[in-house]
mmCIF file with all atom_site columns, N, CA and C in Angstrom:
data_model
loop_
_atom_site.group_PDB
_atom_site.id
_atom_site.type_symbol
_atom_site.label_atom_id
_atom_site.label_alt_id
_atom_site.label_comp_id
_atom_site.label_asym_id
_atom_site.label_entity_id
_atom_site.label_seq_id
_atom_site.pdbx_PDB_ins_code
_atom_site.Cartn_x
_atom_site.Cartn_y
_atom_site.Cartn_z
_atom_site.occupancy
_atom_site.B_iso_or_equiv
_atom_site.pdbx_formal_charge
_atom_site.auth_seq_id
_atom_site.auth_comp_id
_atom_site.auth_asym_id
_atom_site.auth_atom_id
_atom_site.pdbx_PDB_model_num
ATOM 1   N N  . UNK A 1 1  ? 19.561 18.038 -49.484 1.00 0.00 ? 514 UNK A N  1
ATOM 2   C CA . UNK A 1 1  ? 20.230 18.922 -49.242 1.00 0.00 ? 514 UNK A CA 1
ATOM 3   C C  . UNK A 1 1  ? 19.792 19.960 -47.955 1.00 0.00 ? 514 UNK A C  1
ATOM 4   N N  . UNK A 1 2  ? 20.346 21.041 -47.014 1.00 0.00 ? 515 UNK A N  1
ATOM 5   C CA . UNK A 1 2  ? 20.242 21.315 -46.548 1.00 0.00 ? 515 UNK A CA 1
ATOM 6   C C  . UNK A 1 2  ? 20.042 23.417 -46.817 1.00 0.00 ? 515 UNK A C  1
ATOM 7   N N  . UNK A 1 3  ? 18.867 23.494 -46.841 1.00 0.00 ? 516 UNK A N  1
ATOM 8   C CA . UNK A 1 3  ? 19.060 25.046 -47.562 1.00 0.00 ? 516 UNK A CA 1
ATOM 9   C C  . UNK A 1 3  ? 20.194 25.995 -46.209 1.00 0.00 ? 516 UNK A C  1
ATOM 10  N N  . UNK A 1 4  ? 20.418 27.028 -46.807 1.00 0.00 ? 517 UNK A N  1
ATOM 11  C CA . UNK A 1 4  ? 21.058 28.403 -46.099 1.00 0.00 ? 517 UNK A CA 1
ATOM 12  C C  . UNK A 1 4  ? 20.433 28.660 -44.841 1.00 0.00 ? 517 UNK A C  1
ATOM 13  N N  . UNK A 1 5  ? 19.523 28.717 -45.442 1.00 0.00 ? 518 UNK A N  1
ATOM 14  C CA . UNK A 1 5  ? 18.138 29.177 -43.736 1.00 0.00 ? 518 UNK A CA 1
ATOM 15  C C  . UNK A 1 5  ? 18.058 28.101 -43.199 1.00 0.00 ? 518 UNK A C  1
ATOM 16  N N  . UNK A 1 6  ? 18.116 26.881 -43.273 1.00 0.00 ? 519 UNK A N  1
ATOM 17  C CA . UNK A 1 6  ? 17.816 26.117 -42.608 1.00 0.00 ? 519 UNK A CA 1
ATOM 18  C C  . UNK A 1 6  ? 19.548 25.665 -41.940 1.00 0.00 ? 519 UNK A C  1
ATOM 19  N N  . UNK A 1 7  ? 20.415 25.754 -42.504 1.00 0.00 ? 520 UNK A N  1
ATOM 20  C CA . UNK A 1 7  ? 21.778 25.519 -41.918 1.00 0.00 ? 520 UNK A CA 1
ATOM 21  C C  . UNK A 1 7  ? 21.713 26.334 -40.554 1.00 0.00 ? 520 UNK A C  1
ATOM 22  N N  . UNK A 1 8  ? 21.374 27.591 -41.242 1.00 0.00 ? 521 UNK A N  1
ATOM 23  C CA . UNK A 1 8  ? 21.317 28.785 -40.012 1.00 0.00 ? 521 UNK A CA 1
ATOM 24  C C  . UNK A 1 8  ? 20.831 28.424 -39.101 1.00 0.00 ? 521 UNK A C  1
ATOM 25  N N  . UNK A 1 9  ? 19.012 27.981 -39.248 1.00 0.00 ? 522 UNK A N  1
ATOM 26  C CA . UNK A 1 9  ? 18.320 27.716 -37.761 1.00 0.00 ? 522 UNK A CA 1
ATOM 27  C C  . UNK A 1 9  ? 18.857 26.305 -37.589 1.00 0.00 ? 522 UNK A C  1
ATOM 28  N N  . UNK A 1 10 ? 19.257 25.376 -37.600 1.00 0.00 ? 523 UNK A N  1
ATOM 29  C CA . UNK A 1 10 ? 20.081 24.424 -36.978 1.00 0.00 ? 523 UNK A CA 1
ATOM 30  C C  . UNK A 1 10 ? 21.117 25.135 -36.380 1.00 0.00 ? 523 UNK A C  1
ATOM 31  N N  . UNK A 1 11 ? 22.288 25.513 -36.792 1.00 0.00 ? 524 UNK A N  1
ATOM 32  C CA . UNK A 1 11 ? 23.074 26.065 -35.794 1.00 0.00 ? 524 UNK A CA 1
ATOM 33  C C  . UNK A 1 11 ? 22.779 26.955 -34.875 1.00 0.00 ? 524 UNK A C  1
ATOM 34  N N  . UNK A 1 12 ? 21.531 27.355 -34.763 1.00 0.00 ? 525 UNK A N  1
ATOM 35  C CA . UNK A 1 12 ? 21.137 28.258 -33.583 1.00 0.00 ? 525 UNK A CA 1
ATOM 36  C C  . UNK A 1 12 ? 20.200 27.480 -33.094 1.00 0.00 ? 525 UNK A C  1
ATOM 37  N N  . UNK A 1 13 ? 20.076 26.517 -32.857 1.00 0.00 ? 526 UNK A N  1
ATOM 38  C CA . UNK A 1 13 ? 19.121 25.586 -32.568 1.00 0.00 ? 526 UNK A CA 1
ATOM 39  C C  . UNK A 1 13 ? 19.716 24.640 -31.648 1.00 0.00 ? 526 UNK A C  1
ATOM 40  N N  . UNK A 1 14 ? 21.187 24.286 -32.225 1.00 0.00 ? 527 UNK A N  1
ATOM 41  C CA . UNK A 1 14 ? 22.091 23.126 -31.762 1.00 0.00 ? 527 UNK A CA 1
ATOM 42  C C  . UNK A 1 14 ? 23.347 23.343 -31.114 1.00 0.00 ? 527 UNK A C  1
ATOM 43  N N  . UNK A 1 15 ? 23.565 24.579 -31.897 1.00 0.00 ? 528 UNK A N  1
ATOM 44  C CA . UNK A 1 15 ? 25.085 24.465 -31.330 1.00 0.00 ? 528 UNK A CA 1
ATOM 45  C C  . UNK A 1 15 ? 25.073 25.991 -29.963 1.00 0.00 ? 528 UNK A C  1
ATOM 46  N N  . UNK A 1 16 ? 26.369 26.121 -29.336 1.00 0.00 ? 529 UNK A N  1
ATOM 47  C CA . UNK A 1 16 ? 26.317 27.301 -28.509 1.00 0.00 ? 529 UNK A CA 1
ATOM 48  C C  . UNK A 1 16 ? 28.017 27.773 -28.576 1.00 0.00 ? 529 UNK A C  1
ATOM 49  N N  . UNK A 1 17 ? 27.809 28.833 -28.333 1.00 0.00 ? 530 UNK A N  1
ATOM 50  C CA . UNK A 1 17 ? 28.807 29.541 -27.718 1.00 0.00 ? 530 UNK A CA 1
ATOM 51  C C  . UNK A 1 17 ? 29.583 29.179 -26.700 1.00 0.00 ? 530 UNK A C  1
ATOM 52  N N  . UNK A 1 18 ? 30.695 29.807 -26.239 1.00 0.00 ? 531 UNK A N  1
ATOM 53  C CA . UNK A 1 18 ? 31.331 29.679 -24.652 1.00 0.00 ? 531 UNK A CA 1
ATOM 54  C C  . UNK A 1 18 ? 30.130 30.138 -23.593 1.00 0.00 ? 531 UNK A C  1
ATOM 55  N N  . UNK A 1 19 ? 30.224 31.514 -24.063 1.00 0.00 ? 532 UNK A N  1
ATOM 56  C CA . UNK A 1 19 ? 29.389 32.282 -22.946 1.00 0.00 ? 532 UNK A CA 1
ATOM 57  C C  . UNK A 1 19 ? 27.761 31.408 -22.652 1.00 0.00 ? 532 UNK A C  1
ATOM 58  N N  . UNK A 1 20 ? 26.971 31.086 -24.095 1.00 0.00 ? 533 UNK A N  1
ATOM 59  C CA . UNK A 1 20 ? 25.801 30.193 -23.692 1.00 0.00 ? 533 UNK A CA 1
ATOM 60  C C  . UNK A 1 20 ? 26.182 28.992 -22.545 1.00 0.00 ? 533 UNK A C  1
ATOM 61  N N  . UNK A 1 21 ? 27.661 28.281 -23.016 1.00 0.00 ? 534 UNK A N  1
ATOM 62  C CA . UNK A 1 21 ? 27.798 27.186 -22.720 1.00 0.00 ? 534 UNK A CA 1
ATOM 63  C C  . UNK A 1 21 ? 27.225 27.292 -20.830 1.00 0.00 ? 534 UNK A C  1
ATOM 64  N N  . UNK A 1 22 ? 28.168 28.722 -20.558 1.00 0.00 ? 535 UNK A N  1
ATOM 65  C CA . UNK A 1 22 ? 28.774 28.989 -19.096 1.00 0.00 ? 535 UNK A CA 1
ATOM 66  C C  . UNK A 1 22 ? 27.568 29.676 -18.182 1.00 0.00 ? 535 UNK A C  1
ATOM 67  N N  . UNK A 1 23 ? 26.404 30.079 -19.396 1.00 0.00 ? 536 UNK A N  1
ATOM 68  C CA . UNK A 1 23 ? 25.286 30.554 -18.447 1.00 0.00 ? 536 UNK A CA 1
ATOM 69  C C  . UNK A 1 23 ? 24.064 29.311 -18.558 1.00 0.00 ? 536 UNK A C  1
ATOM 70  N N  . UNK A 1 24 ? 24.040 28.565 -19.289 1.00 0.00 ? 537 UNK A N  1
ATOM 71  C CA . UNK A 1 24 ? 23.781 27.339 -18.989 1.00 0.00 ? 537 UNK A CA 1
ATOM 72  C C  . UNK A 1 24 ? 23.864 25.940 -18.164 1.00 0.00 ? 537 UNK A C  1
ATOM 73  N N  . UNK A 1 25 ? 25.418 25.992 -17.792 1.00 0.00 ? 538 UNK A N  1
ATOM 74  C CA . UNK A 1 25 ? 25.748 25.208 -17.127 1.00 0.00 ? 538 UNK A CA 1
ATOM 75  C C  . UNK A 1 25 ? 25.679 25.740 -15.491 1.00 0.00 ? 538 UNK A C  1
ATOM 76  N N  . UNK A 1 26 ? 25.829 27.370 -15.220 1.00 0.00 ? 539 UNK A N  1
ATOM 77  C CA . UNK A 1 26 ? 25.973 27.806 -14.371 1.00 0.00 ? 539 UNK A CA 1
ATOM 78  C C  . UNK A 1 26 ? 27.159 27.811 -13.388 1.00 0.00 ? 539 UNK A C  1
ATOM 79  N N  . UNK A 1 27 ? 28.220 27.832 -14.076 1.00 0.00 ? 540 UNK A N  1
ATOM 80  C CA . UNK A 1 27 ? 30.027 27.329 -14.005 1.00 0.00 ? 540 UNK A CA 1
ATOM 81  C C  . UNK A 1 27 ? 30.650 29.079 -14.325 1.00 0.00 ? 540 UNK A C  1
ATOM 82  N N  . UNK A 1 28 ? 31.693 28.759 -14.331 1.00 0.00 ? 541 UNK A N  1
ATOM 83  C CA . UNK A 1 28 ? 32.470 29.930 -14.598 1.00 0.00 ? 541 UNK A CA 1
ATOM 84  C C  . UNK A 1 28 ? 33.140 29.462 -15.451 1.00 0.00 ? 541 UNK A C  1
ATOM 85  N N  . UNK A 1 29 ? 33.602 31.110 -16.142 1.00 0.00 ? 542 UNK A N  1
ATOM 86  C CA . UNK A 1 29 ? 34.341 30.822 -17.717 1.00 0.00 ? 542 UNK A CA 1
ATOM 87  C C  . UNK A 1 29 ? 35.826 29.607 -17.593 1.00 0.00 ? 542 UNK A C  1
ATOM 88  N N  . UNK A 1 30 ? 36.645 29.997 -16.108 1.00 0.00 ? 543 UNK A N  1
ATOM 89  C CA . UNK A 1 30 ? 37.855 29.333 -15.656 1.00 0.00 ? 543 UNK A CA 1
ATOM 90  C C  . UNK A 1 30 ? 37.489 27.311 -15.576 1.00 0.00 ? 543 UNK A C  1
ATOM 91  N N  . UNK A 1 31 ? 36.137 27.727 -14.434 1.00 0.00 ? 544 UNK A N  1
ATOM 92  C CA . UNK A 1 31 ? 35.594 26.082 -14.844 1.00 0.00 ? 544 UNK A CA 1
ATOM 93  C C  . UNK A 1 31 ? 35.460 25.440 -15.364 1.00 0.00 ? 544 UNK A C  1
ATOM 94  N N  . UNK A 1 32 ? 34.846 25.764 -16.799 1.00 0.00 ? 545 UNK A N  1
ATOM 95  C CA . UNK A 1 32 ? 34.813 25.467 -18.399 1.00 0.00 ? 545 UNK A CA 1
ATOM 96  C C  . UNK A 1 32 ? 35.918 25.390 -18.434 1.00 0.00 ? 545 UNK A C  1
ATOM 97  N N  . UNK A 1 33 ? 36.851 26.232 -18.610 1.00 0.00 ? 546 UNK A N  1
ATOM 98  C CA . UNK A 1 33 ? 37.820 25.847 -19.049 1.00 0.00 ? 546 UNK A CA 1
ATOM 99  C C  . UNK A 1 33 ? 39.056 24.443 -18.325 1.00 0.00 ? 546 UNK A C  1
ATOM 100 N N  . UNK A 1 34 ? 38.541 24.182 -17.422 1.00 0.00 ? 547 UNK A N  1
ATOM 101 C CA . UNK A 1 34 ? 39.422 23.230 -16.684 1.00 0.00 ? 547 UNK A CA 1
ATOM 102 C C  . UNK A 1 34 ? 38.597 22.028 -17.204 1.00 0.00 ? 547 UNK A C  1
ATOM 103 N N  . UNK A 1 35 ? 37.256 22.120 -17.142 1.00 0.00 ? 548 UNK A N  1
ATOM 104 C CA . UNK A 1 35 ? 36.528 21.088 -17.269 1.00 0.00 ? 548 UNK A CA 1
ATOM 105 C C  . UNK A 1 35 ? 37.051 20.294 -19.003 1.00 0.00 ? 548 UNK A C  1
ATOM 106 N N  . UNK A 1 36 ? 37.272 21.329 -19.905 1.00 0.00 ? 549 UNK A N  1
ATOM 107 C CA . UNK A 1 36 ? 37.975 21.086 -21.201 1.00 0.00 ? 549 UNK A CA 1
ATOM 108 C C  . UNK A 1 36 ? 38.832 20.301 -21.124 1.00 0.00 ? 549 UNK A C  1
ATOM 109 N N  . UNK A 1 37 ? 40.013 21.240 -19.968 1.00 0.00 ? 550 UNK A N  1
ATOM 110 C CA . UNK A 1 37 ? 40.895 20.486 -20.094 1.00 0.00 ? 550 UNK A CA 1
ATOM 111 C C  . UNK A 1 37 ? 41.515 19.003 -19.358 1.00 0.00 ? 550 UNK A C  1
ATOM 112 N N  . UNK A 1 38 ? 40.631 18.794 -18.385 1.00 0.00 ? 551 UNK A N  1
ATOM 113 C CA . UNK A 1 38 ? 40.227 17.725 -18.156 1.00 0.00 ? 551 UNK A CA 1
ATOM 114 C C  . UNK A 1 38 ? 39.555 15.975 -18.965 1.00 0.00 ? 551 UNK A C  1
ATOM 115 N N  . UNK A 1 39 ? 38.639 16.904 -19.903 1.00 0.00 ? 552 UNK A N  1
ATOM 116 C CA . UNK A 1 39 ? 38.425 15.967 -20.745 1.00 0.00 ? 552 UNK A CA 1
ATOM 117 C C  . UNK A 1 39 ? 36.717 15.365 -20.889 1.00 0.00 ? 552 UNK A C  1
ATOM 118 N N  . UNK A 1 40 ? 36.112 16.643 -19.686 1.00 0.00 ? 553 UNK A N  1
ATOM 119 C CA . UNK A 1 40 ? 34.997 16.156 -19.039 1.00 0.00 ? 553 UNK A CA 1
ATOM 120 C C  . UNK A 1 40 ? 33.442 16.196 -19.931 1.00 0.00 ? 553 UNK A C  1
ATOM 121 N N  . UNK A 1 41 ? 34.489 17.440 -20.723 1.00 0.00 ? 554 UNK A N  1
ATOM 122 C CA . UNK A 1 41 ? 33.723 17.915 -21.778 1.00 0.00 ? 554 UNK A CA 1
ATOM 123 C C  . UNK A 1 41 ? 34.298 18.441 -23.146 1.00 0.00 ? 554 UNK A C  1
ATOM 124 N N  . UNK A 1 42 ? 33.905 18.123 -23.879 1.00 0.00 ? 555 UNK A N  1
ATOM 125 C CA . UNK A 1 42 ? 34.346 18.631 -25.225 1.00 0.00 ? 555 UNK A CA 1
ATOM 126 C C  . UNK A 1 42 ? 33.946 19.642 -26.570 1.00 0.00 ? 555 UNK A C  1
ATOM 127 N N  . UNK A 1 43 ? 34.190 20.466 -26.393 1.00 0.00 ? 556 UNK A N  1
ATOM 128 C CA . UNK A 1 43 ? 34.245 21.557 -27.882 1.00 0.00 ? 556 UNK A CA 1
ATOM 129 C C  . UNK A 1 43 ? 34.185 20.867 -29.028 1.00 0.00 ? 556 UNK A C  1
ATOM 130 N N  . UNK A 1 44 ? 32.469 21.022 -30.008 1.00 0.00 ? 557 UNK A N  1
ATOM 131 C CA . UNK A 1 44 ? 33.054 20.375 -31.242 1.00 0.00 ? 557 UNK A CA 1
ATOM 132 C C  . UNK A 1 44 ? 33.599 20.833 -31.364 1.00 0.00 ? 557 UNK A C  1
ATOM 133 N N  . UNK A 1 45 ? 34.283 22.258 -32.067 1.00 0.00 ? 558 UNK A N  1
ATOM 134 C CA . UNK A 1 45 ? 35.003 23.100 -32.586 1.00 0.00 ? 558 UNK A CA 1
ATOM 135 C C  . UNK A 1 45 ? 35.617 24.095 -31.580 1.00 0.00 ? 558 UNK A C  1
ATOM 136 N N  . UNK A 1 46 ? 37.286 24.472 -31.627 1.00 0.00 ? 559 UNK A N  1
ATOM 137 C CA . UNK A 1 46 ? 37.767 25.327 -31.100 1.00 0.00 ? 559 UNK A CA 1
ATOM 138 C C  . UNK A 1 46 ? 38.414 25.455 -31.533 1.00 0.00 ? 559 UNK A C  1
ATOM 139 N N  . UNK A 1 47 ? 38.757 27.259 -31.992 1.00 0.00 ? 560 UNK A N  1
ATOM 140 C CA . UNK A 1 47 ? 39.457 28.240 -32.595 1.00 0.00 ? 560 UNK A CA 1
ATOM 141 C C  . UNK A 1 47 ? 40.270 29.138 -31.589 1.00 0.00 ? 560 UNK A C  1
ATOM 142 N N  . UNK A 1 48 ? 41.441 28.855 -31.286 1.00 0.00 ? 561 UNK A N  1
ATOM 143 C CA . UNK A 1 48 ? 41.996 29.991 -30.223 1.00 0.00 ? 561 UNK A CA 1
ATOM 144 C C  . UNK A 1 48 ? 41.320 29.901 -28.899 1.00 0.00 ? 561 UNK A C  1
ATOM 145 N N  . UNK A 1 49 ? 40.691 31.086 -28.624 1.00 0.00 ? 562 UNK A N  1
ATOM 146 C CA . UNK A 1 49 ? 40.049 31.279 -27.543 1.00 0.00 ? 562 UNK A CA 1
ATOM 147 C C  . UNK A 1 49 ? 38.373 30.930 -27.779 1.00 0.00 ? 562 UNK A C  1
ATOM 148 N N  . UNK A 1 50 ? 38.281 30.449 -29.276 1.00 0.00 ? 563 UNK A N  1
ATOM 149 C CA . UNK A 1 50 ? 36.278 30.693 -29.237 1.00 0.00 ? 563 UNK A CA 1
ATOM 150 C C  . UNK A 1 50 ? 36.517 29.212 -29.581 1.00 0.00 ? 563 UNK A C  1
ATOM 151 N N  . UNK A 1 51 ? 35.323 28.559 -28.378 1.00 0.00 ? 564 UNK A N  1
ATOM 152 C CA . UNK A 1 51 ? 34.772 27.321 -28.665 1.00 0.00 ? 564 UNK A CA 1
ATOM 153 C C  . UNK A 1 51 ? 33.416 27.359 -28.694 1.00 0.00 ? 564 UNK A C  1
ATOM 154 N N  . UNK A 1 52 ? 33.333 26.301 -29.593 1.00 0.00 ? 565 UNK A N  1
ATOM 155 C CA . UNK A 1 52 ? 31.608 25.489 -30.029 1.00 0.00 ? 565 UNK A CA 1
ATOM 156 C C  . UNK A 1 52 ? 31.575 24.418 -29.478 1.00 0.00 ? 565 UNK A C  1
ATOM 157 N N  . UNK A 1 53 ? 29.925 24.638 -29.203 1.00 0.00 ? 566 UNK A N  1
ATOM 158 C CA . UNK A 1 53 ? 29.459 23.110 -28.393 1.00 0.00 ? 566 UNK A CA 1
ATOM 159 C C  . UNK A 1 53 ? 28.409 22.700 -28.557 1.00 0.00 ? 566 UNK A C  1
ATOM 160 N N  . UNK A 1 54 ? 28.279 21.398 -28.671 1.00 0.00 ? 567 UNK A N  1
ATOM 161 C CA . UNK A 1 54 ? 27.105 20.831 -29.491 1.00 0.00 ? 567 UNK A CA 1
ATOM 162 C C  . UNK A 1 54 ? 25.873 21.209 -27.865 1.00 0.00 ? 567 UNK A C  1
ATOM 163 N N  . UNK A 1 55 ? 24.681 21.546 -28.474 1.00 0.00 ? 568 UNK A N  1
ATOM 164 C CA . UNK A 1 55 ? 23.702 21.839 -27.340 1.00 0.00 ? 568 UNK A CA 1
ATOM 165 C C  . UNK A 1 55 ? 23.536 20.325 -26.371 1.00 0.00 ? 568 UNK A C  1
ATOM 166 N N  . UNK A 1 56 ? 23.552 19.159 -26.810 1.00 0.00 ? 569 UNK A N  1
ATOM 167 C CA . UNK A 1 56 ? 22.918 17.935 -26.218 1.00 0.00 ? 569 UNK A CA 1
ATOM 168 C C  . UNK A 1 56 ? 23.597 17.880 -25.586 1.00 0.00 ? 569 UNK A C  1
ATOM 169 N N  . UNK A 1 57 ? 25.031 18.239 -25.820 1.00 0.00 ? 570 UNK A N  1
ATOM 170 C CA . UNK A 1 57 ? 26.547 17.832 -24.787 1.00 0.00 ? 570 UNK A CA 1
ATOM 171 C C  . UNK A 1 57 ? 26.265 19.084 -23.268 1.00 0.00 ? 570 UNK A C  1
ATOM 172 N N  . UNK A 1 58 ? 26.196 19.970 -23.693 1.00 0.00 ? 571 UNK A N  1
ATOM 173 C CA . UNK A 1 58 ? 25.899 20.565 -22.611 1.00 0.00 ? 571 UNK A CA 1
ATOM 174 C C  . UNK A 1 58 ? 24.719 20.387 -21.638 1.00 0.00 ? 571 UNK A C  1
ATOM 175 N N  . UNK A 1 59 ? 23.794 20.217 -22.373 1.00 0.00 ? 572 UNK A N  1
ATOM 176 C CA . UNK A 1 59 ? 22.232 19.686 -21.432 1.00 0.00 ? 572 UNK A CA 1
ATOM 177 C C  . UNK A 1 59 ? 22.883 18.587 -20.283 1.00 0.00 ? 572 UNK A C  1
ATOM 178 N N  . UNK A 1 60 ? 23.616 17.630 -21.143 1.00 0.00 ? 573 UNK A N  1
ATOM 179 C CA . UNK A 1 60 ? 24.040 16.279 -20.645 1.00 0.00 ? 573 UNK A CA 1
ATOM 180 C C  . UNK A 1 60 ? 24.797 16.847 -19.204 1.00 0.00 ? 573 UNK A C  1
ATOM 181 N N  . UNK A 1 61 ? 25.612 17.121 -19.866 1.00 0.00 ? 574 UNK A N  1
ATOM 182 C CA . UNK A 1 61 ? 26.892 17.781 -18.573 1.00 0.00 ? 574 UNK A CA 1
ATOM 183 C C  . UNK A 1 61 ? 26.143 18.957 -17.286 1.00 0.00 ? 574 UNK A C  1
ATOM 184 N N  . UNK A 1 62 ? 25.274 19.198 -17.705 1.00 0.00 ? 575 UNK A N  1
ATOM 185 C CA . UNK A 1 62 ? 24.351 20.105 -16.542 1.00 0.00 ? 575 UNK A CA 1
ATOM 186 C C  . UNK A 1 62 ? 23.397 18.740 -16.051 1.00 0.00 ? 575 UNK A C  1
ATOM 187 N N  . UNK A 1 63 ? 22.473 17.977 -16.339 1.00 0.00 ? 576 UNK A N  1
ATOM 188 C CA . UNK A 1 63 ? 21.865 16.793 -16.132 1.00 0.00 ? 576 UNK A CA 1
ATOM 189 C C  . UNK A 1 63 ? 23.039 16.389 -14.451 1.00 0.00 ? 576 UNK A C  1
ATOM 190 N N  . UNK A 1 64 ? 24.370 16.140 -15.181 1.00 0.00 ? 577 UNK A N  1
ATOM 191 C CA . UNK A 1 64 ? 25.312 15.133 -14.482 1.00 0.00 ? 577 UNK A CA 1
ATOM 192 C C  . UNK A 1 64 ? 25.531 16.323 -13.696 1.00 0.00 ? 577 UNK A C  1
ATOM 193 N N  . UNK A 1 65 ? 25.719 17.571 -13.662 1.00 0.00 ? 578 UNK A N  1
ATOM 194 C CA . UNK A 1 65 ? 26.283 18.757 -12.471 1.00 0.00 ? 578 UNK A CA 1
ATOM 195 C C  . UNK A 1 65 ? 25.462 18.891 -11.905 1.00 0.00 ? 578 UNK A C  1
ATOM 196 N N  . UNK A 1 66 ? 23.704 18.740 -11.752 1.00 0.00 ? 579 UNK A N  1
ATOM 197 C CA . UNK A 1 66 ? 22.641 19.199 -11.279 1.00 0.00 ? 579 UNK A CA 1
ATOM 198 C C  . UNK A 1 66 ? 22.845 17.884 -9.657  1.00 0.00 ? 579 UNK A C  1
ATOM 199 N N  . UNK A 1 67 ? 22.790 16.627 -10.340 1.00 0.00 ? 580 UNK A N  1
ATOM 200 C CA . UNK A 1 67 ? 22.941 15.289 -9.480  1.00 0.00 ? 580 UNK A CA 1
ATOM 201 C C  . UNK A 1 67 ? 24.424 15.516 -8.552  1.00 0.00 ? 580 UNK A C  1
ATOM 202 N N  . UNK A 1 68 ? 25.935 15.852 -9.539  1.00 0.00 ? 581 UNK A N  1
ATOM 203 C CA . UNK A 1 68 ? 26.696 16.356 -7.983  1.00 0.00 ? 581 UNK A CA 1
ATOM 204 C C  . UNK A 1 68 ? 26.493 17.214 -7.347  1.00 0.00 ? 581 UNK A C  1
ATOM 205 N N  . UNK A 1 69 ? 26.071 18.141 -7.850  1.00 0.00 ? 582 UNK A N  1
ATOM 206 C CA . UNK A 1 69 ? 26.043 19.572 -6.378  1.00 0.00 ? 582 UNK A CA 1
ATOM 207 C C  . UNK A 1 69 ? 24.742 18.651 -5.800  1.00 0.00 ? 582 UNK A C  1
ATOM 208 N N  . UNK A 1 70 ? 23.480 18.107 -5.823  1.00 0.00 ? 583 UNK A N  1
ATOM 209 C CA . UNK A 1 70 ? 22.490 17.944 -4.421  1.00 0.00 ? 583 UNK A CA 1
ATOM 210 C C  . UNK A 1 70 ? 23.025 16.820 -3.909  1.00 0.00 ? 583 UNK A C  1
ATOM 211 N N  . UNK A 1 71 ? 24.668 15.793 -4.242  1.00 0.00 ? 584 UNK A N  1
ATOM 212 C CA . UNK A 1 71 ? 25.053 15.222 -3.857  1.00 0.00 ? 584 UNK A CA 1
ATOM 213 C C  . UNK A 1 71 ? 26.211 15.784 -3.086  1.00 0.00 ? 584 UNK A C  1
ATOM 214 N N  . UNK A 1 72 ? 26.819 16.397 -3.381  1.00 0.00 ? 585 UNK A N  1
ATOM 215 C CA . UNK A 1 72 ? 27.711 16.636 -2.725  1.00 0.00 ? 585 UNK A CA 1
ATOM 216 C C  . UNK A 1 72 ? 27.775 18.218 -1.711  1.00 0.00 ? 585 UNK A C  1
ATOM 217 N N  . UNK A 1 73 ? 26.679 19.142 -2.264  1.00 0.00 ? 586 UNK A N  1
ATOM 218 C CA . UNK A 1 73 ? 26.152 20.180 -1.382  1.00 0.00 ? 586 UNK A CA 1
ATOM 219 C C  . UNK A 1 73 ? 24.700 20.087 -1.138  1.00 0.00 ? 586 UNK A C  1
ATOM 220 N N  . UNK A 1 74 ? 24.211 19.589 -0.102  1.00 0.00 ? 587 UNK A N  1
ATOM 221 C CA . UNK A 1 74 ? 22.947 19.124 0.406   1.00 0.00 ? 587 UNK A CA 1
ATOM 222 C C  . UNK A 1 74 ? 22.293 20.335 0.655   1.00 0.00 ? 587 UNK A C  1
ATOM 223 N N  . UNK A 1 75 ? 23.173 21.203 1.633   1.00 0.00 ? 588 UNK A N  1
ATOM 224 C CA . UNK A 1 75 ? 22.852 22.440 2.069   1.00 0.00 ? 588 UNK A CA 1
ATOM 225 C C  . UNK A 1 75 ? 21.964 23.628 1.314   1.00 0.00 ? 588 UNK A C  1
ATOM 226 N N  . UNK A 1 76 ? 22.854 23.382 -0.339  1.00 0.00 ? 589 UNK A N  1
ATOM 227 C CA . UNK A 1 76 ? 22.280 24.794 -1.485  1.00 0.00 ? 589 UNK A CA 1
ATOM 228 C C  . UNK A 1 76 ? 20.825 24.283 -1.073  1.00 0.00 ? 589 UNK A C  1
ATOM 229 N N  . UNK A 1 77 ? 20.093 22.794 -1.185  1.00 0.00 ? 590 UNK A N  1
ATOM 230 C CA . UNK A 1 77 ? 18.923 22.682 -1.426  1.00 0.00 ? 590 UNK A CA 1
ATOM 231 C C  . UNK A 1 77 ? 18.270 22.779 -1.301  1.00 0.00 ? 590 UNK A C  1
#
């Protein structure tokens, strides 16, 4: 069983808040809300306006967004 310090470290390393996810994905809050509504990304936990995301899920979504940006916005590269 994990000790409290290890649990806190795990959460700090593996869980992202909404602002952290927005920054990592380089998108707006509105875009993230739409992605959640459309089922393109799922919060690990949602309480009212606060959402928590698994870091691994956000990183995978970031890779997908980068690929799509290259495909549909070649002028930005």
